[in-house]
Each structure stands twice: as structure tokens, then as C-alpha cells.
mmCIF file of C-alpha atoms and ligand atoms in Angstrom:
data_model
loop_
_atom_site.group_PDB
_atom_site.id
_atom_site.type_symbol
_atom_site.label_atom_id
_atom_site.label_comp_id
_atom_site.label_asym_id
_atom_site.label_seq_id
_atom_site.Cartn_x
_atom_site.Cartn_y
_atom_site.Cartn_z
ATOM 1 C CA UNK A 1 130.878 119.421 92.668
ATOM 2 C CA UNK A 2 129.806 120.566 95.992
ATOM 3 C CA UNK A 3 127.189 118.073 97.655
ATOM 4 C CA UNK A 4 124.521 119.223 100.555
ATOM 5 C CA UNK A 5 123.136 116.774 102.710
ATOM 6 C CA UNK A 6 119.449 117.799 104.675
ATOM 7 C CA UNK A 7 117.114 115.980 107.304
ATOM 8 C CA UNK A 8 113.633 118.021 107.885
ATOM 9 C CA UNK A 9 111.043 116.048 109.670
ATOM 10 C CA UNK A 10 107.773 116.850 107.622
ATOM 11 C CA UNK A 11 104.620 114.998 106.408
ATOM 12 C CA UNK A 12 104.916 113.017 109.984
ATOM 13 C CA UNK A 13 108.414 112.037 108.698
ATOM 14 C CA UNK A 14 111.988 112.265 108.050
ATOM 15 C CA UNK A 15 112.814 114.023 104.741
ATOM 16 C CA UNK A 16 116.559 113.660 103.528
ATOM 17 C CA UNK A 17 117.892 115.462 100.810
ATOM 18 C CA UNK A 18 121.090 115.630 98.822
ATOM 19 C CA UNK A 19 121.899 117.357 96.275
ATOM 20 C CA UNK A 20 124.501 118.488 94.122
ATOM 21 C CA UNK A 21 125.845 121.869 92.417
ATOM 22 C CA UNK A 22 125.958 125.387 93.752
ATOM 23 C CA UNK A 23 122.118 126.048 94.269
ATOM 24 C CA UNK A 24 121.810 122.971 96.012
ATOM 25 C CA UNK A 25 121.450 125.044 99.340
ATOM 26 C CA UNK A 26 118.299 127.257 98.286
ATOM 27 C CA UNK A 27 117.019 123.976 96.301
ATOM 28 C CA UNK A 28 116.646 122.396 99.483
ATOM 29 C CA UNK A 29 114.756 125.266 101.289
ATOM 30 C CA UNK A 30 112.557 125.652 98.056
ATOM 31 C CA UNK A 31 111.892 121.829 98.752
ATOM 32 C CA UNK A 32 111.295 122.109 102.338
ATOM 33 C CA UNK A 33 108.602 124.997 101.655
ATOM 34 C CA UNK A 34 107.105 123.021 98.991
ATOM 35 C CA UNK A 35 106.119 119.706 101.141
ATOM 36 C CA UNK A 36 105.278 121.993 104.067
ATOM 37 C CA UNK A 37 102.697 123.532 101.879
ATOM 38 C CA UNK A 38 101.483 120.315 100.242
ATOM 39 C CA UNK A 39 101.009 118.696 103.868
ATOM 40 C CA UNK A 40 99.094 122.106 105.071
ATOM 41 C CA UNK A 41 96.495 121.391 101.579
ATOM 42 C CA UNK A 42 96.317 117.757 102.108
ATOM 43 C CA UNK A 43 96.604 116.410 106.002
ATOM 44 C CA UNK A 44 93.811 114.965 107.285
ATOM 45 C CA UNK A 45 94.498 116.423 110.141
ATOM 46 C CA UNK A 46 94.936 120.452 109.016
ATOM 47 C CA UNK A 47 91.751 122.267 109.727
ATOM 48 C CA UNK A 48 92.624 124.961 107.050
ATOM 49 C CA UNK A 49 93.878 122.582 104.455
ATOM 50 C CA UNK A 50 91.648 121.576 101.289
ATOM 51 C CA UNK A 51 91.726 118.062 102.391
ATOM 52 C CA UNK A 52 89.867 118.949 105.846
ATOM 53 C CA UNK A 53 87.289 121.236 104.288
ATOM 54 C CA UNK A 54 86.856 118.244 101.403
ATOM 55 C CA UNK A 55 85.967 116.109 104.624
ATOM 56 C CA UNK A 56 83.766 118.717 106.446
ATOM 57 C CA UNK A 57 81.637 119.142 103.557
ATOM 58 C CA UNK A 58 81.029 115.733 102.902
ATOM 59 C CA UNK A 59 77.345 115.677 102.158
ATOM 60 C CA UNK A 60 76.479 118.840 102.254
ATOM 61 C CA UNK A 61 78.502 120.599 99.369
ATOM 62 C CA UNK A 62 81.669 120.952 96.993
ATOM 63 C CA UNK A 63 85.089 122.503 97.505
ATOM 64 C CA UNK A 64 86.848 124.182 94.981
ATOM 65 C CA UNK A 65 90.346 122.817 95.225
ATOM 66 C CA UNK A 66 93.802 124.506 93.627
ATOM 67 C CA UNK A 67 95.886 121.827 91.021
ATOM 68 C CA UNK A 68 97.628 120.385 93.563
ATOM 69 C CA UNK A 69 94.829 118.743 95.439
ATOM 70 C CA UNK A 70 92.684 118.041 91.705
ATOM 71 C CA UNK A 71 95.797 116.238 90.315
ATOM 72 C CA UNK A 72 96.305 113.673 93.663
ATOM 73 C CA UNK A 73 92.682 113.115 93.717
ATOM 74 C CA UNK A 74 92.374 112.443 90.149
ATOM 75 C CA UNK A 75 95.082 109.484 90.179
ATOM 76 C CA UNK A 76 93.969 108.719 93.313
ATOM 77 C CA UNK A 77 90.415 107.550 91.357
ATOM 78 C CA UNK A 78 92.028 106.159 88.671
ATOM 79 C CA UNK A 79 94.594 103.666 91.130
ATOM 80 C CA UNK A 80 91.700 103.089 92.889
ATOM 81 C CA UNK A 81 90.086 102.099 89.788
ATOM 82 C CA UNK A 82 93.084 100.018 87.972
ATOM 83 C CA UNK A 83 93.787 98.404 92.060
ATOM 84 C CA UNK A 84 89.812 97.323 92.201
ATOM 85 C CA UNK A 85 90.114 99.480 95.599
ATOM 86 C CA UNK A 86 92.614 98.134 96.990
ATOM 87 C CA UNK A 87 94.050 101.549 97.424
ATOM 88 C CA UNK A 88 91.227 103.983 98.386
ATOM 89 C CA UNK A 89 91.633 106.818 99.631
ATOM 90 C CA UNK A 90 87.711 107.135 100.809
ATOM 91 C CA UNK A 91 88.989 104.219 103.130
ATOM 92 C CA UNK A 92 89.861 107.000 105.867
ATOM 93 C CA UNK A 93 86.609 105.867 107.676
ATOM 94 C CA UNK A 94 88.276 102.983 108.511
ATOM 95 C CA UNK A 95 91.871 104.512 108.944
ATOM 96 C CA UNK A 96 90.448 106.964 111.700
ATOM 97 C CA UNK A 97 89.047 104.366 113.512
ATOM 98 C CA UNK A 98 91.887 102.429 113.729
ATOM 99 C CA UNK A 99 94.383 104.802 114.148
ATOM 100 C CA UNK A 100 91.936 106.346 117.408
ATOM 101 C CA UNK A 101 91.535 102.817 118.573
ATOM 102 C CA UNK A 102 95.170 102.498 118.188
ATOM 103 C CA UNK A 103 96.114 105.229 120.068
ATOM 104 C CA UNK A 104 94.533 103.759 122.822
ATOM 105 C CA UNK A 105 95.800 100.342 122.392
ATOM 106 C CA UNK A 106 92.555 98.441 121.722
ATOM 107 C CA UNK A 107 90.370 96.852 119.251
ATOM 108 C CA UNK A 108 87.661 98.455 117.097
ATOM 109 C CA UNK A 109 84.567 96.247 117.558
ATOM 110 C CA UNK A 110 83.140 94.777 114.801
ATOM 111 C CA UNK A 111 80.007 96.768 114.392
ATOM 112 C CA UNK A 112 82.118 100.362 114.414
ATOM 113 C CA UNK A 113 84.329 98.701 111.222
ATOM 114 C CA UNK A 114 81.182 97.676 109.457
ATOM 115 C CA UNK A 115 79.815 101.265 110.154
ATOM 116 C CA UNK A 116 82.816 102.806 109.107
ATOM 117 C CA UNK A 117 83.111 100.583 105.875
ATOM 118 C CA UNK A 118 80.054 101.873 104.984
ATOM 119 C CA UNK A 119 80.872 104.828 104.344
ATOM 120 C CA UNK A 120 83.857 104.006 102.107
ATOM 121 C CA UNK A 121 84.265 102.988 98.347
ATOM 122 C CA UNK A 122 85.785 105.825 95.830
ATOM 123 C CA UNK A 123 82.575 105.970 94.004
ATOM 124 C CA UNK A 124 81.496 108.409 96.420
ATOM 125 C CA UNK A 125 84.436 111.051 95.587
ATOM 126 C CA UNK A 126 83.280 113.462 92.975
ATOM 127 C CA UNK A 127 85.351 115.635 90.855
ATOM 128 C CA UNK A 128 84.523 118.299 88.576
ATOM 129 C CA UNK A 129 87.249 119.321 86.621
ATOM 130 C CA UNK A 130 85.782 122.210 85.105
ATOM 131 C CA UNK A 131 85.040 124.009 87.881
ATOM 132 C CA UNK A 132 87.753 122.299 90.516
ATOM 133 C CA UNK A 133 85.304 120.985 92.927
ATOM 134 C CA UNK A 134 85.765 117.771 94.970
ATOM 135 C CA UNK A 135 82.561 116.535 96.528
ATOM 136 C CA UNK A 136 81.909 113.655 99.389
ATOM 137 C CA UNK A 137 78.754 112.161 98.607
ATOM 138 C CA UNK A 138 77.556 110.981 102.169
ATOM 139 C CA UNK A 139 77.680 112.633 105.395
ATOM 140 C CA UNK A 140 80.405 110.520 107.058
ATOM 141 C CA UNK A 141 82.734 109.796 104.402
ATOM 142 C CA UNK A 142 86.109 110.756 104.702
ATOM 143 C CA UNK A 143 89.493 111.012 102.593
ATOM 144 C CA UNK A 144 92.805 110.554 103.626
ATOM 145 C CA UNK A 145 96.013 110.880 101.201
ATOM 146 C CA UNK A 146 98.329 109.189 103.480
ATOM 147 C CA UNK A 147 99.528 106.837 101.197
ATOM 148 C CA UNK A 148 99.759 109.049 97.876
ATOM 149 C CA UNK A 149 100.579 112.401 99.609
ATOM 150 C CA UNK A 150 104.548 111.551 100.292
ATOM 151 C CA UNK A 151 105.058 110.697 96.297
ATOM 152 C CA UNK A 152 103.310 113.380 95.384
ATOM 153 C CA UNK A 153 105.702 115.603 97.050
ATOM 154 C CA UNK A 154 108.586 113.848 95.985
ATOM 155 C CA UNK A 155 107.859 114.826 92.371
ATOM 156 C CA UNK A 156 107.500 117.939 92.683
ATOM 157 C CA UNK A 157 110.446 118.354 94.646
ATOM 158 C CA UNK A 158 112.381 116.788 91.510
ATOM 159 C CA UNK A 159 110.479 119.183 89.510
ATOM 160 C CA UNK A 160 111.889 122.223 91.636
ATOM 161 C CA UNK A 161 115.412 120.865 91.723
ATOM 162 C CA UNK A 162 115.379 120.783 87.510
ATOM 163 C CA UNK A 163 113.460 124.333 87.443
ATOM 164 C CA UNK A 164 116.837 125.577 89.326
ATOM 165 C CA UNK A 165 119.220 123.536 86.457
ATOM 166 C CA UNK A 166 120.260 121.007 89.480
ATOM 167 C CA UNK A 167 121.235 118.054 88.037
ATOM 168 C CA UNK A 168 121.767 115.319 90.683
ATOM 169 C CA UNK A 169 119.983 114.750 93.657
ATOM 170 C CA UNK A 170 118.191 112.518 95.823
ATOM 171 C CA UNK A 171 115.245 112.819 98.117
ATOM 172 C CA UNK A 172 113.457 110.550 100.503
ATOM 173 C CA UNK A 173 110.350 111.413 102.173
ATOM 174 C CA UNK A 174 109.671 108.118 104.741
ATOM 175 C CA UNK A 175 110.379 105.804 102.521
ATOM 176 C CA UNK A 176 109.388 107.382 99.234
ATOM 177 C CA UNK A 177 112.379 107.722 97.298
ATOM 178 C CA UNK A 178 113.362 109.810 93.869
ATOM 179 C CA UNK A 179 116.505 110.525 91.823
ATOM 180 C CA UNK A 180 117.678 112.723 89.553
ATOM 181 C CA UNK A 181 120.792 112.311 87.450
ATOM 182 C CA UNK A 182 123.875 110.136 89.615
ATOM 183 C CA UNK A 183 124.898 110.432 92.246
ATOM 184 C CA UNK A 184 127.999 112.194 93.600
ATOM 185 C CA UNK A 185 130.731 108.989 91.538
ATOM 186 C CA UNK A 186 128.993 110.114 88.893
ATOM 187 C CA UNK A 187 127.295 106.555 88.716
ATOM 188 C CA UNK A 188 123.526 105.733 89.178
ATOM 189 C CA UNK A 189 122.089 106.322 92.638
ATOM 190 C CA UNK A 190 122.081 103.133 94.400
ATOM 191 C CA UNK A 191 118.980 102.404 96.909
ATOM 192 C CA UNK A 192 118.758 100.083 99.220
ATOM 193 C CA UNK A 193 115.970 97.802 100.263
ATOM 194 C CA UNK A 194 115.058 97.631 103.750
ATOM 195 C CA UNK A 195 114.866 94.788 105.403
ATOM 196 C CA UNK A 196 111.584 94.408 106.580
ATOM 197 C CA UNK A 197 112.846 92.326 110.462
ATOM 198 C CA UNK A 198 116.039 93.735 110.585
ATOM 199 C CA UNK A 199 116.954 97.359 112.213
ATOM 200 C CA UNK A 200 116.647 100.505 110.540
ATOM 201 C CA UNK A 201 119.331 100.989 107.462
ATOM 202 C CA UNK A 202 120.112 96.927 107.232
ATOM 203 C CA UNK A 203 119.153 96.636 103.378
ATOM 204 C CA UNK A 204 118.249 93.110 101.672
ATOM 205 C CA UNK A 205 119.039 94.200 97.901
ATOM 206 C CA UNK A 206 119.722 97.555 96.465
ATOM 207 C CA UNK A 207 118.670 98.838 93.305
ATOM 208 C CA UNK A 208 120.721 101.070 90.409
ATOM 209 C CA UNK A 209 118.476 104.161 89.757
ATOM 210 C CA UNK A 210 118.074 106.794 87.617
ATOM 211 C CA UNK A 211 115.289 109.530 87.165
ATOM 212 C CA UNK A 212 113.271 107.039 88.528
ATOM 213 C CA UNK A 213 111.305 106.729 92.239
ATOM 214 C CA UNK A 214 111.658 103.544 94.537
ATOM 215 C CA UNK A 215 108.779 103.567 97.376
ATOM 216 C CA UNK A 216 108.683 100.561 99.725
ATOM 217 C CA UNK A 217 105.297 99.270 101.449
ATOM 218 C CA UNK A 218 105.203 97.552 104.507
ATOM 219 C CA UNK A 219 103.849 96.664 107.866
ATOM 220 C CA UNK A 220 107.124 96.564 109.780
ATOM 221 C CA UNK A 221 107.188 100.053 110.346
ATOM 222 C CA UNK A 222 103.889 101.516 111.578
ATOM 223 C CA UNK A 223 101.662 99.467 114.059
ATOM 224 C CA UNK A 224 100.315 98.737 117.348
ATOM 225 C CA UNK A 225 99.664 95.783 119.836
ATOM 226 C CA UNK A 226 97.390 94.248 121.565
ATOM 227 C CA UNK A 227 98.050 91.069 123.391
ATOM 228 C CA UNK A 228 101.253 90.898 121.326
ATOM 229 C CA UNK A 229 98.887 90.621 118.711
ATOM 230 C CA UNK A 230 100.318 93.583 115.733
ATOM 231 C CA UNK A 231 98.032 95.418 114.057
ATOM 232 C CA UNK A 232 99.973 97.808 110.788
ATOM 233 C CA UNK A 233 98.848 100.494 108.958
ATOM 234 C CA UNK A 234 97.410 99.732 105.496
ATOM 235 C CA UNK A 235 93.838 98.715 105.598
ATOM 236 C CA UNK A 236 92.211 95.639 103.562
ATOM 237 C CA UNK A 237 89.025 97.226 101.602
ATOM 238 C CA UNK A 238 87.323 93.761 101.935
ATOM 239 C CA UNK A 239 87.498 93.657 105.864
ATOM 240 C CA UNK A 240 88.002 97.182 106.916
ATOM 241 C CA UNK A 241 90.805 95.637 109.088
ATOM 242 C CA UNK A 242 94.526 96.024 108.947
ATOM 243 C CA UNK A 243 95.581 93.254 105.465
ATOM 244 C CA UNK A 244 96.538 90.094 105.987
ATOM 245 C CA UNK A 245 99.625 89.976 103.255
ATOM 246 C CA UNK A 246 101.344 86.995 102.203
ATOM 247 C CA UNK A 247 104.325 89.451 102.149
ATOM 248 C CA UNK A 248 106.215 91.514 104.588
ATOM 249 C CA UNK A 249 107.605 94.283 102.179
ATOM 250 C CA UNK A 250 106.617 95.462 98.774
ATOM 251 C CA UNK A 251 108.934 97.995 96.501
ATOM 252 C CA UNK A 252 107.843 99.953 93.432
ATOM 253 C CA UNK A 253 110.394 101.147 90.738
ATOM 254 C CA UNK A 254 108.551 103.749 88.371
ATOM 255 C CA UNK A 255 109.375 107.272 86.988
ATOM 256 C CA UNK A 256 106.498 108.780 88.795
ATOM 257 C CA UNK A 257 106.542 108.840 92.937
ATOM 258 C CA UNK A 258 102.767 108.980 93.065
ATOM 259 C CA UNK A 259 102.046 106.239 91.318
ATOM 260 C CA UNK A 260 104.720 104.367 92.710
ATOM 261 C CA UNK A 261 103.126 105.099 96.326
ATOM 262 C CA UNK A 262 100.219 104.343 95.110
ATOM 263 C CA UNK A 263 100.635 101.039 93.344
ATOM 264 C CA UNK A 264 102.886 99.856 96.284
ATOM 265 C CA UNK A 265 100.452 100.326 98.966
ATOM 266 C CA UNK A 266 97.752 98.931 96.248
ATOM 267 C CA UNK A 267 100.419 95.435 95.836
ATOM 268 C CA UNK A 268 100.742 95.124 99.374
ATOM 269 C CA UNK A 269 96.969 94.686 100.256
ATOM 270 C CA UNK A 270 96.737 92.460 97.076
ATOM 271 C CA UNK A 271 99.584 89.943 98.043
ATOM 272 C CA UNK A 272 101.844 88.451 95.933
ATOM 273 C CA UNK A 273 99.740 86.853 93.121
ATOM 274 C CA UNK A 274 97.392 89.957 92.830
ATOM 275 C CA UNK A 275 99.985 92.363 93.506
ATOM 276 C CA UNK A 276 102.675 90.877 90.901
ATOM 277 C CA UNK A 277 99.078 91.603 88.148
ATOM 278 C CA UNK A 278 98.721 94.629 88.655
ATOM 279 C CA UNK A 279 102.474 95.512 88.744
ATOM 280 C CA UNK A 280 102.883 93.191 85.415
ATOM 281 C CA UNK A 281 99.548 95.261 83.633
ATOM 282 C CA UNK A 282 100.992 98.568 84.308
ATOM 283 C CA UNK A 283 103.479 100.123 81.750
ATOM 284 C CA UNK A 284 107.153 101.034 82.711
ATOM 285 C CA UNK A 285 106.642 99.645 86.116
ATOM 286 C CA UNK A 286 108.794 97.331 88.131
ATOM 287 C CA UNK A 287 108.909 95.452 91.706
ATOM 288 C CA UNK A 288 110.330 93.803 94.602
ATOM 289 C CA UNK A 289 108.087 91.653 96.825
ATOM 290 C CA UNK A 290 109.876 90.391 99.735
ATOM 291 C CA UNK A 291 107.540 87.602 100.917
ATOM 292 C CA UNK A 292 106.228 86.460 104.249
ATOM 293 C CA UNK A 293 108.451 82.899 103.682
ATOM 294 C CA UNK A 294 111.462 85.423 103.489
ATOM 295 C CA UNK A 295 111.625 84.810 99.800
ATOM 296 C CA UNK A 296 112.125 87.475 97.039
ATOM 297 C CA UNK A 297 110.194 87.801 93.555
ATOM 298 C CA UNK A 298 111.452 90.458 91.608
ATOM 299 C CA UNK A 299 109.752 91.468 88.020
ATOM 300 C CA UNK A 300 110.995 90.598 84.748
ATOM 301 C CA UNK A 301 112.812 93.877 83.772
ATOM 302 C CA UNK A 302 114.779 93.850 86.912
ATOM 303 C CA UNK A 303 117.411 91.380 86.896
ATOM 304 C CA UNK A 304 120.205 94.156 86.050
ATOM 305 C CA UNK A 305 119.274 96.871 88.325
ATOM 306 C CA UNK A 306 118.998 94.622 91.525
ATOM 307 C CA UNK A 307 121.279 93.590 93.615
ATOM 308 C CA UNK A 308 120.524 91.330 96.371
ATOM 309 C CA UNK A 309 122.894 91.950 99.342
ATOM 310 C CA UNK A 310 125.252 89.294 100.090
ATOM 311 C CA UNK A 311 124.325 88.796 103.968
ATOM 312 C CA UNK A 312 121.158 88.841 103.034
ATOM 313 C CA UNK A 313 121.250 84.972 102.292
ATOM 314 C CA UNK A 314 117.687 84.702 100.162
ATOM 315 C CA UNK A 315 116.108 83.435 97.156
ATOM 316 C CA UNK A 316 115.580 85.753 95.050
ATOM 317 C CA UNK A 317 113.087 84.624 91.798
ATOM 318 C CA UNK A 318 112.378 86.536 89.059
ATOM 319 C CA UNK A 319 108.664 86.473 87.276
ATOM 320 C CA UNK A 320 108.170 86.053 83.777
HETATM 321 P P1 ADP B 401 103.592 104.940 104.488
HETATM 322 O O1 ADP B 401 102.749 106.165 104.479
HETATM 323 O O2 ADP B 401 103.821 104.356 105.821
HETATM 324 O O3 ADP B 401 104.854 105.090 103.704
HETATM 325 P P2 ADP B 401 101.760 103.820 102.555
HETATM 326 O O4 ADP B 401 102.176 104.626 101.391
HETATM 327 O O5 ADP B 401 101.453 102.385 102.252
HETATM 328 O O6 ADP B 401 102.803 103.800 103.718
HETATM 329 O O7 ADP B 401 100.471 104.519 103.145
HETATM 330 C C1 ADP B 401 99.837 104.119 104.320
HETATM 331 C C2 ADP B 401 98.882 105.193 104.768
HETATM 332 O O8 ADP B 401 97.838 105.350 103.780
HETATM 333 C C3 ADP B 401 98.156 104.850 106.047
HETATM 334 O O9 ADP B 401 98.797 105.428 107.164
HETATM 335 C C4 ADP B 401 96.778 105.444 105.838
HETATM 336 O O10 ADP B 401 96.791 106.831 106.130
HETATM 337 C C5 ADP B 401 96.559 105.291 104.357
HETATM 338 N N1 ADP B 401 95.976 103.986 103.944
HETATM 339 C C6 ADP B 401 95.885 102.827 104.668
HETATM 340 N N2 ADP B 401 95.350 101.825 103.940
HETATM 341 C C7 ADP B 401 95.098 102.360 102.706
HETATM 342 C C8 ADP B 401 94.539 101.823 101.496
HETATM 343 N N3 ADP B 401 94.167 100.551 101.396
HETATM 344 N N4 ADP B 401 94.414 102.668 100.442
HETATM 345 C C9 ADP B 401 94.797 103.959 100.527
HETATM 346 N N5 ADP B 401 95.316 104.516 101.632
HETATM 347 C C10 ADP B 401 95.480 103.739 102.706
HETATM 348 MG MG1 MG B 402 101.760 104.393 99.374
#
């Protein structure tokens, strides 16, 4: 079979494809046009996207949205709900600020995160699925889908690739991984694990996959400093500040991408004990946390799909 291999940089990072059989080619454009137009409906930072008009009409009045945008903001509410906010996406008060402050390499002050904070909590996104309308409720709240957005994507990109009767293939949006069918042996894809201090493409475990999404969590990859202080990406709800996690990585092994972005950015702000709850109450779903003590708790189901790597030299545990 003939194999294509593809690197796009899109939704503010690298996309890889490959894919096998004779459409793979036109698959991979078809891909590529689908995430480009799923970023221009949901960036935060697209004036003409559905997202940004969601945002500018906060307070004042509702947006009809196309299925795309409805769908993400519908599971975004219920993982919200099932996470007890620990992902939010109405937490992009709080994002902004940081990200602005970061940008300029300083703190926010306590009385801007309070300010922000108050204008968070998912209770204040509206949807009407009748009529397709998302409404903000205050003037000042904000939504971002930066940590739903990516697996999003990814499924529907799997969804293209099957539409064309491609039956292997492998994407990666940043971190957000899906499969379909093997891989070019012929055997289950195998994914590795970043390591969450070592360099980019050093792996701690791998996992055997099939038709299934792996999406990894962590705060190695996106932060900024101040007084060699590091301040990451993923927001606490409780504190409106960047989370203090007992772990360093956390990896979600579901069929569906969104939910697995979801839930892992969820079990990172929740820590290990919380984290490992959630994962346990939710059907079909399995994890790697790769703790702050550089140990590794893996969940029940998992023993036979993952492989820690042998330099890796860790303890690996598995829940029960
Ligand atoms: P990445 O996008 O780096 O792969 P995540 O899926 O964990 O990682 O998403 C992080 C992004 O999601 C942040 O950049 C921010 O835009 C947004 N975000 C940060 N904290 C939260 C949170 N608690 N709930 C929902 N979204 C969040
Ligand atoms: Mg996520």
C-alpha cells in the first residue's frame, strides 16, 4: 500500500498526517481544509468566526451557530458539568489575562484575576438547540475552545478519511492523537508518550491503538517565566491561576478525540486522586498519569496496551 506522510502547521500547531491507500493524497488536503475551517468558526482570536461573534455579543444577544460550533459547545457543558468545572471553557476571562500578561512576561495582579473570575463559570453559556443560538449571559464573559477545539478536529478528520474508504491512518494535531485501522505492518498504531522533562520525541511508554484517540495534557510544553518562576497554560477554576498539579503529564485513551481533550485537560487540573475519578466514572475511558514524583499510574484496563519504555527506568502502578 502506498503511505503519505504530511506536516501543516494549523490551529497554532503542527498537524501530521499519514495515511494509507491511493486517496490518501486528496484525504489529506480534504483534512487540511477541514481544520482550517474549524479554527476560522472557533478561534478566539478570528473576528469572523462564530466563536468571536459568541464573545462580542456576550450580554447583549444570541448567535445562531452552524453544527459544528452547537456540537463542541454542547460537550463542552456537559465535561464541564461531569469535571465540576474543572474544564470550562467560560474560563477564557482568565486565559486572556494570562496569556496578555504573559506575553509581556509579568504577573496578573490579584484584583484583575478576581475580576476576571468573575465573569467565568459555564452556567452563564446558553444554548438553544432549537433555534442554534449560543448566548453569553454577562457583558464580559468570554469562551475559548482551546482545549476541546484540536479533538474536535481530529474526529472529523477520521470521519473524512472513512467517507473516502481510507482505511489506515493517523493524525496528530499538537498532541491530540487519532487512529484508524493499523498502521503501515499491518499491526496496531503504536503511540508514544512524551516525556514530560525530556526533549521533544523522547517517549516514556507507548501505547497499542486502534480506532481510538490518545491526547496528552501537560504543562511542559506551553508557559512563561518570571523570576524563573513557570507559569503553564491550563488554568485552575478555584484560583483563576495557572494549576498547581501533583502531576507533570496526563494521557487520555478514548474512541472520541473531544472528549479525550477534554477529560485530559479536566484530569490534569484535578490531580491524580480527582483526576484518576473522573477517568474511573467515565465509560470506555482509559489513562496515563505521569506524576510530579516521576511515578506512573496507569488505569485498570491498560496493562496490555502499555508499554513503558525501557530507558525510561519508572514505576509504573496500575489502579484498581
Ligand atoms: P493544548 O491545547 O496545549 O494541547 P489543552 O487541551 O489542555 O492543551 O488545552 C489548553 C488550552 O485550553 C489553553 O491554552 C487555554 O486556551 C484553554 N484552557 C486553559 N485552562 C482551561 C480549563 N481549565 N478548561 C478549559 N480550557 C482551558
Ligand atoms: Mg484538552
Amino acid at each position: 500500500m502506498e503511505w503519505l506522510e504530511r506536516q501543516d502547521f494549523l490551529m497554532n500547531t503542527t498537524v501530521e498526517q499519514k495515511i494509507g491507500g491511493e486517496d490518501a493524497a486528496a484525504a489529506a488536503q480534504n483534512a487540511v481544509n477541514e481544520i482550517s475551517h474549524l479554527e476560522s468558526l472557533m478561534s478566539f482570536f478570528i473576528d469572523s468566526g462564530e466563536v468571536a461573534q459568541i464573545n462580542r455579543s456576550a450580554g447583549r444577544k444570541a448567535v445562531c451557530v452552524g453544527k459544528d460550533v452547537m456540537t463542541v459547545l454542547g460537550a463542552a457543558i456537559q465535561f464541564a458539568e461531569i469535571s465540576g468545572g474543572a474544564f470550562d471553557i467560560t474560563l477564557a476571562p482568565v486565559i486572556d489575562l494570562w496569556r496578555r500578561c504573559g506575553k509581556q512576561s509579568v504577573l496578573p495582579s490579584s484584583k484583575e484575576i478576581n475580576t476576571a473570575l468573575s465573569f467565568c463559570g459555564y452556567h452563564n453559556l446558553q444554548l438553544d438547540n432549537e433555534n442554534n443560538t449560543a448566548f453569553l449571559r454577562g457583558d464580559g464573559c468570554l469562551i475559548d475552545l482551546g482545549a476541546i477545539g484540536k479533538g474536535y478536529a481530529a474526529d472529523c478528520c477520521i470521519e473524512i478519511y472513512k467517507a473516502m474508504g481510507i482505511q489506515s491512518a493517523f493524525i496528530n494535531l499538537g498532541g491530540n492523537v487519532k487512529t484508524l485501522g493499523n498502521n503501515p505492518d499491518g499491526r496496531p498504531w503504536a503511540i508514544g508518550i512524551q516525556h514530560p522533562d525530556q526533549r521533544r520525541g523522547t517517549f516514556f511508554g507507548a501505547l497499542d491503538i486502534q480506532d481510538q484517540s490518545v491526547v496528552t495534557s501537560g504543562a511542559y510544553e506551553r508557559y512563561f517565566e518570571t523570576g524563573g518562576k513557570k507559569h503553564h497554560h491550563i488554568v485552575d477554576h478555584k484560583t483563576g491561576r495557572p494549576c498547581d498539579s501533583d502531576i507533570k503529564s496526563v494521557t487520555v485513551i478514548c474512541q472520541s478525540s473531544m472528549q479525550a481533550d477534554c477529560l485530559s485537560t479536566a484530569a490534569f487540573v484535578l490531580g491524580l486522586t480527582d483526576g484518576m475519578d473522573l477517568i474511573g466514572k467515565t465509560d470506555n475511558t482509559e489513562a496515563v498519569f505521569y506524576t510530579e514524583n516521576n511515578e506512573i499510574y496507569i488505569t485498570r484496563n491498560l496493562p496490555g496496551q502499555f508499554h513503558l519504555q525501557k530507558i525510561s527506568r519508572l514505576d509504573c502502578y496500575v489502579c484498581r
